[in-house]
Short mmCIF file of C-alpha atoms and ligand atoms in Angstrom, two decimals:
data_model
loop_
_atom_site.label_atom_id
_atom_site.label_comp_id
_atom_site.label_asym_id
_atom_site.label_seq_id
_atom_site.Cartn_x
_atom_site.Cartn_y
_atom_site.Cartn_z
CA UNK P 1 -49.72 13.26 3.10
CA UNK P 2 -48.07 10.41 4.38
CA UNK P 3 -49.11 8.83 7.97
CA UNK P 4 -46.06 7.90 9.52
CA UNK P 5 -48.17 5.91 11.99
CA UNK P 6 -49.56 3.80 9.62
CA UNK P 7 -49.09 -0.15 9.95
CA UNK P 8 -47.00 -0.28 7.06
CA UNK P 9 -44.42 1.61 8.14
CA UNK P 10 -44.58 -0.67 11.21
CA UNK P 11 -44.23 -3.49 9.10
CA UNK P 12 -40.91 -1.92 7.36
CA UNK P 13 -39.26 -1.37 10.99
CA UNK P 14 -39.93 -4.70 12.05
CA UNK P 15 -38.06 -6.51 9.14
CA UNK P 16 -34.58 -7.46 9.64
CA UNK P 17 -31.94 -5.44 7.63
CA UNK P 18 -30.96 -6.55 4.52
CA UNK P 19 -28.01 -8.47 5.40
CA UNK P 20 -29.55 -10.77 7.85
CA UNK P 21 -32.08 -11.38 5.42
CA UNK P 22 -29.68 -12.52 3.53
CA UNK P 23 -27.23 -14.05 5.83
CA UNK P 24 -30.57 -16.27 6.93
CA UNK P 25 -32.22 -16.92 3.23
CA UNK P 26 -29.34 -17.10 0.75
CA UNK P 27 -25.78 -17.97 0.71
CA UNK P 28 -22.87 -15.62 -0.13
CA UNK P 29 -20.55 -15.92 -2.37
CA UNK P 30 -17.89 -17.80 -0.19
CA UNK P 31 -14.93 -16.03 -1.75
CA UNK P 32 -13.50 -13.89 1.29
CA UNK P 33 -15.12 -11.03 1.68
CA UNK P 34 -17.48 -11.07 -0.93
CA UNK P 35 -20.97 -9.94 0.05
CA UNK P 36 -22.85 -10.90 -2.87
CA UNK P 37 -25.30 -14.33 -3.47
CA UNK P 38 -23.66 -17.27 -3.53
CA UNK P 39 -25.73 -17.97 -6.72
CA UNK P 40 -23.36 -20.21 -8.60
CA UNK P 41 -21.83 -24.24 -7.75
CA UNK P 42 -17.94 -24.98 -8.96
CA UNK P 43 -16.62 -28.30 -7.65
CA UNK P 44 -14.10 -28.17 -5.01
CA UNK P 45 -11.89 -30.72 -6.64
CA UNK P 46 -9.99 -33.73 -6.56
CA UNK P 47 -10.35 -35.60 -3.19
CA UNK P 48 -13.72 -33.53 -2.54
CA UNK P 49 -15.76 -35.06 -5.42
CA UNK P 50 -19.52 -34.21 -4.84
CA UNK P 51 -18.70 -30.63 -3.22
CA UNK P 52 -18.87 -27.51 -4.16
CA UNK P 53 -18.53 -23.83 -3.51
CA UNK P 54 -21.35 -20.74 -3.69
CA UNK P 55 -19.98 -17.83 -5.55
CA UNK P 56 -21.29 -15.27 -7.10
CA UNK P 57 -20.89 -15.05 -11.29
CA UNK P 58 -17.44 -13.03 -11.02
CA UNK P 59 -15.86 -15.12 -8.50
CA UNK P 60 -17.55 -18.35 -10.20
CA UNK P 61 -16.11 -17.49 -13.24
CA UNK P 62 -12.45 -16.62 -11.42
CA UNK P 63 -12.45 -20.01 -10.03
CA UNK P 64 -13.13 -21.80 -12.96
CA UNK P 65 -10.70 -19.97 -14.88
CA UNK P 66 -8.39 -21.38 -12.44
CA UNK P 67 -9.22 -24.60 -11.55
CA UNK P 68 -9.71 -25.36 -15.59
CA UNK P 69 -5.98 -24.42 -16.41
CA UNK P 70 -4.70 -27.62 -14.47
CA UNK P 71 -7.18 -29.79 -16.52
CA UNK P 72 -5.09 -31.95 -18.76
CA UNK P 73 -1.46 -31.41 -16.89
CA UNK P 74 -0.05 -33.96 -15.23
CA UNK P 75 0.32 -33.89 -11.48
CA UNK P 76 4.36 -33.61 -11.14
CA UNK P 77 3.45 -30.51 -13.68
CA UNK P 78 0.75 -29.18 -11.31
CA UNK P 79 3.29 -29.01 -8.56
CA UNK P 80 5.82 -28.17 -9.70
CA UNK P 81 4.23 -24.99 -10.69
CA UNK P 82 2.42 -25.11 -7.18
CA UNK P 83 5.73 -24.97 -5.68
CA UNK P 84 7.33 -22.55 -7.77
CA UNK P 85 4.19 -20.29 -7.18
CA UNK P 86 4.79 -20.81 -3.45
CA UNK P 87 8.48 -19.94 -2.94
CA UNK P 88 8.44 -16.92 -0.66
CA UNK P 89 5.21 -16.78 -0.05
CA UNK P 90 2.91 -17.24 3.03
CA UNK P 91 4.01 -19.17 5.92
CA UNK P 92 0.38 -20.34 6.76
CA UNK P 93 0.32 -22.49 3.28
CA UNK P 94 1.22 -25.71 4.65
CA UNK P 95 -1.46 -25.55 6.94
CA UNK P 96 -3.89 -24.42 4.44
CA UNK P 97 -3.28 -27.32 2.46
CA UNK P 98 -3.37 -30.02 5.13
CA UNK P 99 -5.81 -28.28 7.29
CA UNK P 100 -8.67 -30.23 6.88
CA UNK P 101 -6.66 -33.34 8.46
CA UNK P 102 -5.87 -30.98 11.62
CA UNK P 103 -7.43 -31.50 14.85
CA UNK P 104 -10.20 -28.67 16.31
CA UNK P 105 -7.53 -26.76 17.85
CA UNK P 106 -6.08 -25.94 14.58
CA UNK P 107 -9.00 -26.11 12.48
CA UNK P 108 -8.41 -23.36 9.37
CA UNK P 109 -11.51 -21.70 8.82
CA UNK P 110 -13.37 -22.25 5.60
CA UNK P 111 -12.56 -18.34 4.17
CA UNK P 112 -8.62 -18.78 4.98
CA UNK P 113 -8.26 -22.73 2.91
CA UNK P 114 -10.59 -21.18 -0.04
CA UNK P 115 -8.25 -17.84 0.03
CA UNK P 116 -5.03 -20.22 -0.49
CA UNK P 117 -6.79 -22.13 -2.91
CA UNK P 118 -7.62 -19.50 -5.16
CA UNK P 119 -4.10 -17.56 -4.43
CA UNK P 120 -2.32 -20.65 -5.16
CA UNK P 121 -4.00 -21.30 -8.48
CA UNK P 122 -3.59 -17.74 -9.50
CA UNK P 123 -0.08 -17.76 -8.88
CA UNK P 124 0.87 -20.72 -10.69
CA UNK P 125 -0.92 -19.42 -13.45
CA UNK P 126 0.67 -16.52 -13.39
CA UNK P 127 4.39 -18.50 -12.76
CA UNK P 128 3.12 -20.93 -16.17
CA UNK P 129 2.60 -18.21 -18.41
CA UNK P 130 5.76 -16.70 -17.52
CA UNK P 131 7.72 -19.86 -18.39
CA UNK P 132 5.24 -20.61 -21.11
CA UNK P 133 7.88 -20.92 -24.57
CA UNK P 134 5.98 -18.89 -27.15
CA UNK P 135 6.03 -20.64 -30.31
CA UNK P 136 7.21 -17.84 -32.78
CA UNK P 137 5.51 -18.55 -36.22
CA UNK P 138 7.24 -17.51 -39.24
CA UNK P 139 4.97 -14.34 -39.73
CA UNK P 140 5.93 -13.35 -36.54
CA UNK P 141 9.56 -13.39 -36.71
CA UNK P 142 9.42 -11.28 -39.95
CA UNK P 143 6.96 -8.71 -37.87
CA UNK P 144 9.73 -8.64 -35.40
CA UNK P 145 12.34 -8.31 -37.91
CA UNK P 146 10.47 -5.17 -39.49
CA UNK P 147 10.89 -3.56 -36.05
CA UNK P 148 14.58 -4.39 -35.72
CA UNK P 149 13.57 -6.78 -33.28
CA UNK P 150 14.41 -11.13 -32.77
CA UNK P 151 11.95 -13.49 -31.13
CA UNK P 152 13.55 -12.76 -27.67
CA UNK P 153 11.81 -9.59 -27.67
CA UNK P 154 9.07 -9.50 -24.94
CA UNK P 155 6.36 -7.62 -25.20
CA UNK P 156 6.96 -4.23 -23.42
CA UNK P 157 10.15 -4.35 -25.66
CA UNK P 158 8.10 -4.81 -28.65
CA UNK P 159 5.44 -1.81 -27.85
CA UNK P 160 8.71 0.27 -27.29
CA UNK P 161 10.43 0.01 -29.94
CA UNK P 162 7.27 0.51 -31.95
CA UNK P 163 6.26 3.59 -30.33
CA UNK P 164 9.82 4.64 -30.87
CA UNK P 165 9.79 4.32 -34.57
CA UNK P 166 6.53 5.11 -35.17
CA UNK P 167 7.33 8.70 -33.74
CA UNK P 168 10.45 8.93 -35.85
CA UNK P 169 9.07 8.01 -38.97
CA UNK P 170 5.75 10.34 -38.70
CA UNK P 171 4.61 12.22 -41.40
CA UNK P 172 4.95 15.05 -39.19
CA UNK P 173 8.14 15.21 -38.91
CA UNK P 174 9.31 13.79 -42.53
CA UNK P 175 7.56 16.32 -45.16
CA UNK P 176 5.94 14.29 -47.58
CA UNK P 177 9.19 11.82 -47.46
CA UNK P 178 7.83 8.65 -49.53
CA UNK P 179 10.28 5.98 -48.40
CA UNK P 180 9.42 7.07 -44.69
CA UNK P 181 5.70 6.86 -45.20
CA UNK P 182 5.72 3.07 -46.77
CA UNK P 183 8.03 2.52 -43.75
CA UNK P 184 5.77 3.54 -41.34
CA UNK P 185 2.93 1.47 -42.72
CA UNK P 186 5.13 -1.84 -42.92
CA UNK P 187 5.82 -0.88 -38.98
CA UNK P 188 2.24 -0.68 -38.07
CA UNK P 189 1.80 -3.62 -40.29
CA UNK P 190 4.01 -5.46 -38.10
CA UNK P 191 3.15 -4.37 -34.82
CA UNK P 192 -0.90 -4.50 -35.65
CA UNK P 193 0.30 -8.79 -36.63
CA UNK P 194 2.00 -8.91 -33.75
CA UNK P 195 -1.17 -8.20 -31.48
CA UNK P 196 -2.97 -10.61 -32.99
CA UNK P 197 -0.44 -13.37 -32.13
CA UNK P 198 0.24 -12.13 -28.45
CA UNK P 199 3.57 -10.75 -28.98
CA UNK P 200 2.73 -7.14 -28.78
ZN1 ZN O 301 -18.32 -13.17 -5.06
#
């Protein structure tokens, strides 16, 4: 049997929990609210050279998803998409961004200017591949075409009208109808391309 008296189990009640251990040994992730180990560096960025953040490998790999897509744009590009991203949105932004010239008294913690960060780069991605133009290749328009469909057609439009004719032209419902069959097959043909290219 176990002695519950024994000096190990003495030894186990004296150690700190887990998440002072933790708190005291290893850094956390510093995305907000993440409890995990701040295993992984990404630079903070332009006018921080030399800095970084500790995240953990999802939130490293969130940031540098973001913080790669502005690589290569030019900076009226980069805000003007910042701005777009921003219209509407929270009040507390311009003092995100300028917050580290503030004085104590408004001081923005560290959790609240990385938060803004990482909101503001995900919304400008999202607002850029909105307004991204899709280059429509040649294939593609004839895909579209085969589903009765121009290059306007978004996506959601596109799985629509597939599923649409798809169900019209099943086998199911068309006895051994030949012309229906091959029809079919073009469709999925066409809808299968258009995956591939991002347009489905
Ligand atoms: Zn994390």
């Amino acid at each position: 049997m176990m002695n519950l008296n024994s000096p190990l189990f003495d030894r186990i009640r004296s150690k700190p929990n887990a998440e002072e251990v933790r708190a005291d040994q290893e850094p956390l992730c510093q995305h907000p609210g993440c409890r995990r180990k701040g295993e992984f560096r990404a630079p903070k960025g332009r006018d921080h050279e030399g800095e970084f953040y500790l995240f953990c490998l999802e939130h490293v790999k969130e940031y540098n998803q973001s913080y790669n897509y502005f690589a290569g744009m030019t900076d009226a590009a980069v805000q003007s998409y910042q701005k777009d991203a921003l219209t509407g949105h929270r009040p507390t932004w311009n003092i995100s961004v300028t917050g580290a010239g503030l004085g104590a008294e408004s001081k923005v913690d560290a959790a609240t200017l990385l938060r803004a960060k990482l909101d503001r780069l995900r919304r400008a991605r999202e607002a850029a591949a909105e307004a991204r133009v899709r280059p429509v290749g040649k294939a593609a328009l004839k895909a579209l075409e085969a589903l009765g469909l121009d290059d306007k057609a978004d996506k959601p439009t596109v799985r629509r009208r597939f599923k649409e004719l798809a169900k019209r032209l099943h086998p199911d419902l068309n006895e051994g109808d030949r012309s229906r069959e091959e029809k079919l097959r073009a469709i999925i043909d066409a809808y299968n391309y258009l995956k591939t290219v991002g347009l489905a």
